[in-house]
mmCIF file of C-alpha atoms and ligand atoms in Angstrom:
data_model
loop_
_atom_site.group_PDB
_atom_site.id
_atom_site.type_symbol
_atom_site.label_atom_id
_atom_site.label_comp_id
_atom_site.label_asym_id
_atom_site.label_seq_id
_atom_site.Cartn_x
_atom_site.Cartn_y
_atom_site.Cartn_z
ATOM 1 C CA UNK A 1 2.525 -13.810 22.720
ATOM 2 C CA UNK A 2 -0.653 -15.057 20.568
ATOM 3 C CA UNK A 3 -2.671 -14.754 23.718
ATOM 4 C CA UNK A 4 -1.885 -11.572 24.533
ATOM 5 C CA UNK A 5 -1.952 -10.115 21.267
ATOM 6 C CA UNK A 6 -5.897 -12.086 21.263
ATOM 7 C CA UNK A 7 -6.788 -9.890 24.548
ATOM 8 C CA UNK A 8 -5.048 -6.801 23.093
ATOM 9 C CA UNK A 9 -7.105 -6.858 20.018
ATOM 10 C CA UNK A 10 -10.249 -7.759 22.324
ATOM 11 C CA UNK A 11 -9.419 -4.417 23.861
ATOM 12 C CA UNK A 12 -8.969 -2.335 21.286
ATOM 13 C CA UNK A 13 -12.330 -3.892 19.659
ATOM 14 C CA UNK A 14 -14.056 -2.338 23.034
ATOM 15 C CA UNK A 15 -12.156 1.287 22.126
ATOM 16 C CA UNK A 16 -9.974 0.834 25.377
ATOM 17 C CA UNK A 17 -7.425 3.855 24.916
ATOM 18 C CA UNK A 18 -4.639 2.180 26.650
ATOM 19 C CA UNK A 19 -5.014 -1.324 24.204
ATOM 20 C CA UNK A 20 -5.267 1.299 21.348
ATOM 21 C CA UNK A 21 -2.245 3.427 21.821
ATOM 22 C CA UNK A 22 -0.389 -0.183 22.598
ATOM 23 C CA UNK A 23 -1.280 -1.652 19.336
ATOM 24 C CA UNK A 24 -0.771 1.313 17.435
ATOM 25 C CA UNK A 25 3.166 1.042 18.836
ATOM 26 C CA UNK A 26 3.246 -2.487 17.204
ATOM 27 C CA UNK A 27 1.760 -1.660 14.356
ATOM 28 C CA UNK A 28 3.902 0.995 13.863
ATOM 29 C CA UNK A 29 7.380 -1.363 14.319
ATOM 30 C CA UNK A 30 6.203 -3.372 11.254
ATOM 31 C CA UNK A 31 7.121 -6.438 13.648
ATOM 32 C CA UNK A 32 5.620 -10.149 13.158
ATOM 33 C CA UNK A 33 3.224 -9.215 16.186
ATOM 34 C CA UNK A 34 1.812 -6.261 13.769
ATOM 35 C CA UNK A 35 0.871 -8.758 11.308
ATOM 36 C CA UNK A 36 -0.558 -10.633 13.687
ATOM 37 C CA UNK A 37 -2.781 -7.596 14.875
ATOM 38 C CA UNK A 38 -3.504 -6.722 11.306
ATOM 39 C CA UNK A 39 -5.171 -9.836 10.744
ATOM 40 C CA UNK A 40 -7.106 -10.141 13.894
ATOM 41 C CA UNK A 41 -9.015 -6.704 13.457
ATOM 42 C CA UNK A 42 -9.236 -7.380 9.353
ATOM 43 C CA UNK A 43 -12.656 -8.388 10.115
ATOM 44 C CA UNK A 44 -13.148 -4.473 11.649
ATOM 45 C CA UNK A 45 -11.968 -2.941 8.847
ATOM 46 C CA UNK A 46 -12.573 -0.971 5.460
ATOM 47 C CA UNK A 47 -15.753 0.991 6.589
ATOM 48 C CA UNK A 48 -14.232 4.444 8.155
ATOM 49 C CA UNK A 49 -13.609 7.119 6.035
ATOM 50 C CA UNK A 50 -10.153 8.352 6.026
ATOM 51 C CA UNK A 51 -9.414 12.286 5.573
ATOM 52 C CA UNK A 52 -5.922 13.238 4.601
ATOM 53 C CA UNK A 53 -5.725 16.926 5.581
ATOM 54 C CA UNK A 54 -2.585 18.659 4.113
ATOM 55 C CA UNK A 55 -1.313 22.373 3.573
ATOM 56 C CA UNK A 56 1.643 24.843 3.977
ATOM 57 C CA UNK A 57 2.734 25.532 7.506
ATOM 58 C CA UNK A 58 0.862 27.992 9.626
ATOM 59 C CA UNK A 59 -2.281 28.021 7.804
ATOM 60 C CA UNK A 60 -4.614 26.469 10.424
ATOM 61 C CA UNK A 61 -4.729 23.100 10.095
ATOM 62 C CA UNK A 62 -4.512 22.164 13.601
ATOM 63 C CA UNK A 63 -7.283 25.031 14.771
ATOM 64 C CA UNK A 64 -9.285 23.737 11.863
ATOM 65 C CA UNK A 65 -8.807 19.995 12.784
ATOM 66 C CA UNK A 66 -9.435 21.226 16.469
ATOM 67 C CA UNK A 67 -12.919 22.544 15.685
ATOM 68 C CA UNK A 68 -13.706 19.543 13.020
ATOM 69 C CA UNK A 69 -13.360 17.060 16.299
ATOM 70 C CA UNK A 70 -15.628 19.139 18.135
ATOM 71 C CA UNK A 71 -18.020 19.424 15.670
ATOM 72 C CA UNK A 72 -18.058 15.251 14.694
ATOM 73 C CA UNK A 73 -18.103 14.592 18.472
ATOM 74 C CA UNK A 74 -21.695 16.689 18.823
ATOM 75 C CA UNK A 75 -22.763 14.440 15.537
ATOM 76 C CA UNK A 76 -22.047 11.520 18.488
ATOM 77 C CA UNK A 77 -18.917 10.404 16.440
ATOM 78 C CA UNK A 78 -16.013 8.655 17.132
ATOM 79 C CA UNK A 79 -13.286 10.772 15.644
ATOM 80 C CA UNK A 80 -9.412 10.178 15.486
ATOM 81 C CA UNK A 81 -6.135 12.389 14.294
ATOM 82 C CA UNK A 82 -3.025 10.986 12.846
ATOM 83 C CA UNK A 83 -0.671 13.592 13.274
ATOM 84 C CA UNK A 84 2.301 12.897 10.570
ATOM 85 C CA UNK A 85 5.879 14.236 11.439
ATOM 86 C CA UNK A 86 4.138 17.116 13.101
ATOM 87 C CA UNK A 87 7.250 19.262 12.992
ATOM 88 C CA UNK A 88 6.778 22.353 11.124
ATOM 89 C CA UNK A 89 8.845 25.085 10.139
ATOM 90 C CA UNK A 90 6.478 27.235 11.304
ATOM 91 C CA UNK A 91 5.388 26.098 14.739
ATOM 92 C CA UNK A 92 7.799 23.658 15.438
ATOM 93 C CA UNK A 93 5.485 21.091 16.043
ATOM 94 C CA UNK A 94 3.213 20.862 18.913
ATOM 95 C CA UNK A 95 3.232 24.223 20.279
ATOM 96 C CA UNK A 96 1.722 25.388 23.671
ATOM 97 C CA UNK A 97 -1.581 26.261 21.665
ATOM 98 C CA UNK A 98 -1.752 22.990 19.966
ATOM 99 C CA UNK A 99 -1.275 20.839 23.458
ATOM 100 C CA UNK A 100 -3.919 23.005 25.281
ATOM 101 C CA UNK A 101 -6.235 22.725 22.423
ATOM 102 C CA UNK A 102 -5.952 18.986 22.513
ATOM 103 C CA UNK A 103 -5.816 18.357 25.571
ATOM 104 C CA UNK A 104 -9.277 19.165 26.083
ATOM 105 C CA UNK A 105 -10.541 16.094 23.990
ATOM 106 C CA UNK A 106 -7.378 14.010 25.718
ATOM 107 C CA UNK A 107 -10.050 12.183 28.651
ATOM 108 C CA UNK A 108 -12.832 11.989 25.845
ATOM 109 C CA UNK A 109 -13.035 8.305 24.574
ATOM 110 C CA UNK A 110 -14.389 9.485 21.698
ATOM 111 C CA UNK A 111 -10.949 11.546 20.576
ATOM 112 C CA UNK A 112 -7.849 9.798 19.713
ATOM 113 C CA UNK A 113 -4.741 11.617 18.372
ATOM 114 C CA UNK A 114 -1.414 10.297 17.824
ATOM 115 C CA UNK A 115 1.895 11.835 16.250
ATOM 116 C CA UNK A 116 3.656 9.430 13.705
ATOM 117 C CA UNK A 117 7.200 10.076 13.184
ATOM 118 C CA UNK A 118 8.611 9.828 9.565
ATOM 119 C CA UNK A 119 11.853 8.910 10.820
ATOM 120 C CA UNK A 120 13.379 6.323 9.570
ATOM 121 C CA UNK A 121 11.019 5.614 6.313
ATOM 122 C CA UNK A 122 12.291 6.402 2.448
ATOM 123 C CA UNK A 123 8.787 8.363 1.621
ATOM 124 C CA UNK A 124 7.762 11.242 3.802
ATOM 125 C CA UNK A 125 4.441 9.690 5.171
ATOM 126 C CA UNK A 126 4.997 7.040 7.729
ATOM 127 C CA UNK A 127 5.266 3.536 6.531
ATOM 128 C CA UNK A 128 3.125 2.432 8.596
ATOM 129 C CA UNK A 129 0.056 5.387 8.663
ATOM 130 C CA UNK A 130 -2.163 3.317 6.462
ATOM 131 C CA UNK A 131 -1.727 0.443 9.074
ATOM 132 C CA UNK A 132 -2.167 2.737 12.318
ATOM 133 C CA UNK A 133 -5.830 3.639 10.597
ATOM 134 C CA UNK A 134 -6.626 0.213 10.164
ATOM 135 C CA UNK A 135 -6.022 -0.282 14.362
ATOM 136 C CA UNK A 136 -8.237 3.032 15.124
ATOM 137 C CA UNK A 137 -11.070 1.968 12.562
ATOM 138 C CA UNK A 138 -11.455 -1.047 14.506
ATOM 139 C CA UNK A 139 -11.700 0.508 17.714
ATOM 140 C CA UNK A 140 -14.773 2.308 15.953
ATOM 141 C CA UNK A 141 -13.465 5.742 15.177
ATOM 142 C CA UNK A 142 -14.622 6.802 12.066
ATOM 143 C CA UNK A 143 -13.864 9.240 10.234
ATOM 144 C CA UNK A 144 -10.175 8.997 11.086
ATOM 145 C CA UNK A 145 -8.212 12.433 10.070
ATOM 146 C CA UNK A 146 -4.403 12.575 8.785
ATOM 147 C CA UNK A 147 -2.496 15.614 9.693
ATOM 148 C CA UNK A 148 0.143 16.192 7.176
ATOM 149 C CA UNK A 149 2.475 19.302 6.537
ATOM 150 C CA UNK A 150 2.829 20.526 3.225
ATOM 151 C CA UNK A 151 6.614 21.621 3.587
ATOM 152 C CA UNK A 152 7.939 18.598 1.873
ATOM 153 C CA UNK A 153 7.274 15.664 0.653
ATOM 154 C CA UNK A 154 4.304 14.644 2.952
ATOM 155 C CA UNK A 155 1.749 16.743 1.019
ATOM 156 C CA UNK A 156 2.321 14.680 -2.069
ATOM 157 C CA UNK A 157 2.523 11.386 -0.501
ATOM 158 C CA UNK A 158 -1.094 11.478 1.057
ATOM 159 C CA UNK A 159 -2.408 11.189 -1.968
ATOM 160 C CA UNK A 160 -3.129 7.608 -2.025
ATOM 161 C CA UNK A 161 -3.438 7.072 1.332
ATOM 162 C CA UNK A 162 -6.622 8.636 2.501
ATOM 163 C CA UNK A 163 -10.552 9.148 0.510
ATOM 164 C CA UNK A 164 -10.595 12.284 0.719
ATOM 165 C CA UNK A 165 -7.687 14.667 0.523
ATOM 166 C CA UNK A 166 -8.392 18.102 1.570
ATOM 167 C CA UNK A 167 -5.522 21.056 1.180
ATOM 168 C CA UNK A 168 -5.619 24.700 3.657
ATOM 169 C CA UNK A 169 -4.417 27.414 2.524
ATOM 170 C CA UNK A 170 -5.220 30.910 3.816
ATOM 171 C CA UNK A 171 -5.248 34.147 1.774
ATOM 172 C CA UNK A 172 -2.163 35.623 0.868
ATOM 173 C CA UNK A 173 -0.452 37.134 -2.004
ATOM 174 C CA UNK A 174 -0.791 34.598 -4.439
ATOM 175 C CA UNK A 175 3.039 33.475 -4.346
ATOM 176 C CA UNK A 176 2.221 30.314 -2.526
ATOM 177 C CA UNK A 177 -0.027 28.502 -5.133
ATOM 178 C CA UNK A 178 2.900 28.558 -7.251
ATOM 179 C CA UNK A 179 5.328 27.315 -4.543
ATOM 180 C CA UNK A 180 2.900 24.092 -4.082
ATOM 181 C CA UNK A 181 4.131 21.011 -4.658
ATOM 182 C CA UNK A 182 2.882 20.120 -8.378
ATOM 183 C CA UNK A 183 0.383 17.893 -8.653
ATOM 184 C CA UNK A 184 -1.562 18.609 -4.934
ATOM 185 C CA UNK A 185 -4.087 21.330 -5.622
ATOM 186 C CA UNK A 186 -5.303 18.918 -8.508
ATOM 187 C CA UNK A 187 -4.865 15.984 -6.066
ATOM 188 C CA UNK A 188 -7.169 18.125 -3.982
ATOM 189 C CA UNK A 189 -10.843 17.030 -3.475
ATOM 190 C CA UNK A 190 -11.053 20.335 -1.062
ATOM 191 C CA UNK A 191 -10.085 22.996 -0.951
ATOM 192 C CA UNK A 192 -10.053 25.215 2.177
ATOM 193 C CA UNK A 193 -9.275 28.696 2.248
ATOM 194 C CA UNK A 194 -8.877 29.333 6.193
ATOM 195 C CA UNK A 195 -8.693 32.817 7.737
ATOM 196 C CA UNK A 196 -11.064 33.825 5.268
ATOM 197 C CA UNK A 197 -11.389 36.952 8.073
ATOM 198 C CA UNK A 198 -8.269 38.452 6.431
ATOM 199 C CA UNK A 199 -9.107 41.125 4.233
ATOM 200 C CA UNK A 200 -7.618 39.686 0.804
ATOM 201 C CA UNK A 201 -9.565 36.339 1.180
ATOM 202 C CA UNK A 202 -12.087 36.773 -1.366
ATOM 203 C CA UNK A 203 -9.445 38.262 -4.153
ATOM 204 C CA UNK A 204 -7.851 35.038 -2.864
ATOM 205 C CA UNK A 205 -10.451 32.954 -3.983
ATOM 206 C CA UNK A 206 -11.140 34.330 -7.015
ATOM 207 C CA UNK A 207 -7.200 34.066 -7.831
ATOM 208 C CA UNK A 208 -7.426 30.222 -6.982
ATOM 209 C CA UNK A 209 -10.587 29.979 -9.211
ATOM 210 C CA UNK A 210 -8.987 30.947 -11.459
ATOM 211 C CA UNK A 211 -5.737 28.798 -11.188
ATOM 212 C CA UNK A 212 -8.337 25.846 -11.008
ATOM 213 C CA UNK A 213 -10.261 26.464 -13.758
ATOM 214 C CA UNK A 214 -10.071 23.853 -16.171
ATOM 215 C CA UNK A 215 -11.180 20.741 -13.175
ATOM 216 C CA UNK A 216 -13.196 23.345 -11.005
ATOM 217 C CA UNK A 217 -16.178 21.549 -10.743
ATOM 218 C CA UNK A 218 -14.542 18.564 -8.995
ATOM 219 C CA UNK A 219 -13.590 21.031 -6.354
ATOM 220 C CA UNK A 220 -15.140 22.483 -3.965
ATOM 221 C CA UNK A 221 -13.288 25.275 -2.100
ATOM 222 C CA UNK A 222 -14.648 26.186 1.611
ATOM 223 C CA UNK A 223 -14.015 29.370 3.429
ATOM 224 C CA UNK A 224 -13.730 28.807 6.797
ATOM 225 C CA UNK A 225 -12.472 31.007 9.635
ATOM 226 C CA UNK A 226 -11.363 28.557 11.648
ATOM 227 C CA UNK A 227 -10.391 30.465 15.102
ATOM 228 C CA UNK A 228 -13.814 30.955 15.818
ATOM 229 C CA UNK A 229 -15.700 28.694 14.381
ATOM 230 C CA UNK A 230 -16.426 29.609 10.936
ATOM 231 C CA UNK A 231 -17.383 27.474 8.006
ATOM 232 C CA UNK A 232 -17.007 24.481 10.020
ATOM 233 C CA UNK A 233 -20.684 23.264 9.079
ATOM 234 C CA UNK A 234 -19.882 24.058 5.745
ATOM 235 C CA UNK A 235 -16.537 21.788 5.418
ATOM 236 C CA UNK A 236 -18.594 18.530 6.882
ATOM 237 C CA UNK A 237 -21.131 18.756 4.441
ATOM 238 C CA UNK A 238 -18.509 18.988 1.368
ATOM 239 C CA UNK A 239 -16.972 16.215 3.058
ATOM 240 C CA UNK A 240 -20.114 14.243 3.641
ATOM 241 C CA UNK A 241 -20.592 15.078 -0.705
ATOM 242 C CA UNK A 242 -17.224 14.172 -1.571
ATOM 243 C CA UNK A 243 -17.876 11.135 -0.088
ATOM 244 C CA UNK A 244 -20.661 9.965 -1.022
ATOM 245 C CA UNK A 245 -20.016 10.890 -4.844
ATOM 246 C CA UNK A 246 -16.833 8.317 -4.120
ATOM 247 C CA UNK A 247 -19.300 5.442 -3.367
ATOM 248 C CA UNK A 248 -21.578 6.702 -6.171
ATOM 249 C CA UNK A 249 -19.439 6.913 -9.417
ATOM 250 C CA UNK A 250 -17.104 3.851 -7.650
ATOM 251 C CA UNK A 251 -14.060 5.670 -7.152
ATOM 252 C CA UNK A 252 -14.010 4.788 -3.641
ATOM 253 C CA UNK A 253 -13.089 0.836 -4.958
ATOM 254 C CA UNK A 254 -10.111 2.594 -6.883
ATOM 255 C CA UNK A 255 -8.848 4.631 -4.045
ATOM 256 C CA UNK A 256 -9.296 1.845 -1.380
ATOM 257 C CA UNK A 257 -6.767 -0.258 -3.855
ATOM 258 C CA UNK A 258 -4.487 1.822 -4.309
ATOM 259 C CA UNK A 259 -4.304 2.676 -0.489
ATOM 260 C CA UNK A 260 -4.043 -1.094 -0.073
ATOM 261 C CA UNK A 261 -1.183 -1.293 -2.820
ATOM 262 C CA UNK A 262 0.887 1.235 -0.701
ATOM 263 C CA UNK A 263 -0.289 -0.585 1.969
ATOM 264 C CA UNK A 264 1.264 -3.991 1.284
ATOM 265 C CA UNK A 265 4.254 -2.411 -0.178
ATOM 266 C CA UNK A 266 5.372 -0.920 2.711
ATOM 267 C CA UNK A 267 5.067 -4.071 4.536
ATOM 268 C CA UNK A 268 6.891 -6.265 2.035
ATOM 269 C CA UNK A 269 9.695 -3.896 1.946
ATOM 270 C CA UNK A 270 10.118 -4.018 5.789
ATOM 271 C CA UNK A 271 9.384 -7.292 5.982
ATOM 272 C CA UNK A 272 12.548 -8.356 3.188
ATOM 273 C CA UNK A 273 14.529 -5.568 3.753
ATOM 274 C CA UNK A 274 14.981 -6.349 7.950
ATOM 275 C CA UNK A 275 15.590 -10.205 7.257
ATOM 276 C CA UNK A 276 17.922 -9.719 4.494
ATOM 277 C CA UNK A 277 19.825 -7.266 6.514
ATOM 278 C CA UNK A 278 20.573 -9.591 9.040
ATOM 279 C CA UNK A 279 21.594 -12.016 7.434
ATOM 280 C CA UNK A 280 24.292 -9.563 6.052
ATOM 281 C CA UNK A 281 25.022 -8.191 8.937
ATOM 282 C CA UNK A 282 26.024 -11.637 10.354
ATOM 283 C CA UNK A 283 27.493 -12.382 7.068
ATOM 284 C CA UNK A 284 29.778 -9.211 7.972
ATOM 285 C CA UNK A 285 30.376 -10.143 11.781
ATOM 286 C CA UNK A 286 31.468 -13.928 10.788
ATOM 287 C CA UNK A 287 33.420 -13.225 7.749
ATOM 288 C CA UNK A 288 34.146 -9.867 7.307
ATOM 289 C CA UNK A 289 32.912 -8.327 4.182
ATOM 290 C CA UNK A 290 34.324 -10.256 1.216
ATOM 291 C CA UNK A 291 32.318 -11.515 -0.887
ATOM 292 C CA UNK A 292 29.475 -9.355 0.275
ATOM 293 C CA UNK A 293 27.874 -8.727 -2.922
ATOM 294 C CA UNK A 294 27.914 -12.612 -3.546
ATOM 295 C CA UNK A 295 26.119 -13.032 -0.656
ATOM 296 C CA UNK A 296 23.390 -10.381 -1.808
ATOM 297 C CA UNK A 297 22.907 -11.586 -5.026
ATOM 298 C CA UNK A 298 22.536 -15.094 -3.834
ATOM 299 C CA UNK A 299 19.716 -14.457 -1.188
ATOM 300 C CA UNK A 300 17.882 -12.214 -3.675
ATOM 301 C CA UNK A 301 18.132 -14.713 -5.929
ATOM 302 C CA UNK A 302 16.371 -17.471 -3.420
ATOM 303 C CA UNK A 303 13.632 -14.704 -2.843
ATOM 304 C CA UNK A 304 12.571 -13.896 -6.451
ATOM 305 C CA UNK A 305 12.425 -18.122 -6.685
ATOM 306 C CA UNK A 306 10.082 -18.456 -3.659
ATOM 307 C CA UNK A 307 8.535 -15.491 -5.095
ATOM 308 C CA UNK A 308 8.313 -16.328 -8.490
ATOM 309 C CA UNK A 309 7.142 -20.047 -7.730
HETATM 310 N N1 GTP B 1 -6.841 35.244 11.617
HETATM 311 C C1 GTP B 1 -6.952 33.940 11.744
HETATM 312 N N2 GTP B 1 -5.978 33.244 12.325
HETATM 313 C C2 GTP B 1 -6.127 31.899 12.436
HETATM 314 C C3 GTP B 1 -7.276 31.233 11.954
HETATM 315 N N3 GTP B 1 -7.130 29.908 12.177
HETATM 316 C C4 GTP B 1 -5.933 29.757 12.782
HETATM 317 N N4 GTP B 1 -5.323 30.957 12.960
HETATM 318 C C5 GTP B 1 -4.018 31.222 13.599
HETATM 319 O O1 GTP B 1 -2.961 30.803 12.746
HETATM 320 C C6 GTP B 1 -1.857 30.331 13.504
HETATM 321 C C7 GTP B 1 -1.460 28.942 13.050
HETATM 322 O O2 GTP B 1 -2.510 28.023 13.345
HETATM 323 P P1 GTP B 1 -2.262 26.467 13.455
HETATM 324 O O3 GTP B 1 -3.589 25.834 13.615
HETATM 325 O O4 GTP B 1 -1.231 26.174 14.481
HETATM 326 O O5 GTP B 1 -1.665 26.197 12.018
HETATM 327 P P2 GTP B 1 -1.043 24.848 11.437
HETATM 328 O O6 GTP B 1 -1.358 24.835 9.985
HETATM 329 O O7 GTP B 1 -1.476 23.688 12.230
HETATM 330 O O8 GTP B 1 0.496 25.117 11.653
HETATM 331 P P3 GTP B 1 1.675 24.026 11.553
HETATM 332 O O9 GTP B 1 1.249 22.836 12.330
HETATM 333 O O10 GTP B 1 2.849 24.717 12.150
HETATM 334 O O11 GTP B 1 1.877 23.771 10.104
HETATM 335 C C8 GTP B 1 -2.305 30.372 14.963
HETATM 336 O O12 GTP B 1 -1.806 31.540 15.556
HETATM 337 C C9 GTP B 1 -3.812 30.414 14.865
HETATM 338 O O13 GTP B 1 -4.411 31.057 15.960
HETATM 339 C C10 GTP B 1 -8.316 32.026 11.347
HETATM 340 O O14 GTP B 1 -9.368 31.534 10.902
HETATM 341 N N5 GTP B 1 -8.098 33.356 11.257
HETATM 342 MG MG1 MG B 2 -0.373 22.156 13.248
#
């Protein structure tokens, strides 16, 4: 397997789609051969900047996101989408709209976008999103975008795992700012108001100004109209700001810890967690389950040693 994983990360290093979407699938199983992977393209790593793009359903992220690739690809970069749990109440996921839309940019080498289920992980953002990055950064794509919802828990948890966290919303009657999830407008290094073409969108702003108040000058809300076009310009250059007041003041170093911190967790957990369950699980199949929690204790005992040593 080492060989092949060497000429799969050779691949991906060249931005061969086929090698990329490949990796990503072992990266994404949290196996030994994503660790493996992980450590070859290190070396690759830590220079994209990573955009976690979150909001209620139905707002316009994927429009938005839509004309953000277009509008990176003329700047001749290499842009990438992770798509997280794309499900929404609203759309149901990848709707005829969505597919068209991005299937234009699907035989552009310059475009990658991949859904990442949530399945099967305790927090709402995939285990393994931070990882999946890591394999698109070192194919070159850069900045690398994730989709979230905002219907659950998946708004919250991208804080922490991207630069710069930007939140839609589109002008309505004011309910929804109170229905957000605490804690993500002032999370929020964006703001977007999107279908600013809707009559109430300024009285929208100037409602969310208000709401904002006390940390408004760390953020910058955008109007953008994002079926045709609008505003786009506008959202790269806050973006562009926002990051290069990270590098400035130094809170990029704190972010890119803390991303790694999630990082690693998620890693350990899978890592301990699969082991140990097997070892129960044969524990079960050769003894039945007697003496279970003995077992349990014992092994996490041995672990916290090795740990601990
Ligand atoms: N009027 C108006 N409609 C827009 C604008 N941008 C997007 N829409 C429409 O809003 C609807 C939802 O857009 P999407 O981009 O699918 O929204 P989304 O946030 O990705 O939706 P989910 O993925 O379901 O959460 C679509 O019918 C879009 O055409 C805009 O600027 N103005
Ligand atoms: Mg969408």
């Amino acid at each position: 397997m080492k060989n092949s994983v060497n000429e799969l990360v050779n691949r991906v290093i060249q931005g061969d789609k086929k090698a990329i979407a490949r990796a990503i699938t072992i990266v994404e199983s949290l196996s030994d051969d994503a660790l493996e992977i992980l450590e070859k393209i290190e070396k690759y790593t830590g220079k994209a900047h990573i955009i976690g793009l979150t909001g209620p359903p139905g707002v316009g992220k994927s429009t938005l996101i839509d004309r953000l690739i277009r509008r990176y690809r003329k700047m001749g970069k290499k842009v990438a989408v992770i798509a997280v749990d794309p499900t929404s109440p609203y759309t149901g996921g990848a709707l005829l709209g969505d597919r068209i839309r991005m299937q234009r940019h699907a035989t552009d080498e310059g475009v990658f976008i991949r859904s990442l289920a949530t399945r099967g992980s305790i927090g709402a953002l995939s285990r393994a999103t931070i990882q999946v990055a890591k394999v698109l950064e070192a194919a070159g794509y850069d900045p690398i975008i994730i989709e979230t919802v905002g219907a659950g828990q998946a708004d919250i948890d991208i804080i922490g795992s991207a630069h710069t966290i930007i939140l839609v919303l589109m002008p309505s009657l004011g309910d929804d700012i109170q229905a957000l999830k605490a804690g993500i407008l002032e999370a929020a290094d964006i703001i977007v108001i999107n279908k600013s073409d809707l009559p109430q969108a300024e009285a929208y702003k100037r409602m969310l100004e208000v709401a904002l108040s006390e940390d408004i000058d760390h953020k910058k809300i955008v109007m953008t109209e994002a079926i045709v076009g609008k505003g786009i310009e506008d959202l790269i250059k806050t973006i562009e700001e926002h990051k290069k007041t990270l590098y400035e003041s130094g809170e990029i170093e704190r972010r890119k810890r803390e991303m790694l911190l999630r990082e690693i967790s998620g890693l350990i957990e899978i890592t301990i967690l699969r082991s140990l369950m097997r070892k129960v699980e044969r524990e079960i199949i050769e003894k039945s389950s007697s003496g279970l929690y003995k077992t349990i204790k014992e092994e996490l005992k041995k672990i916290k040693k090795i740990i601990e040593k």
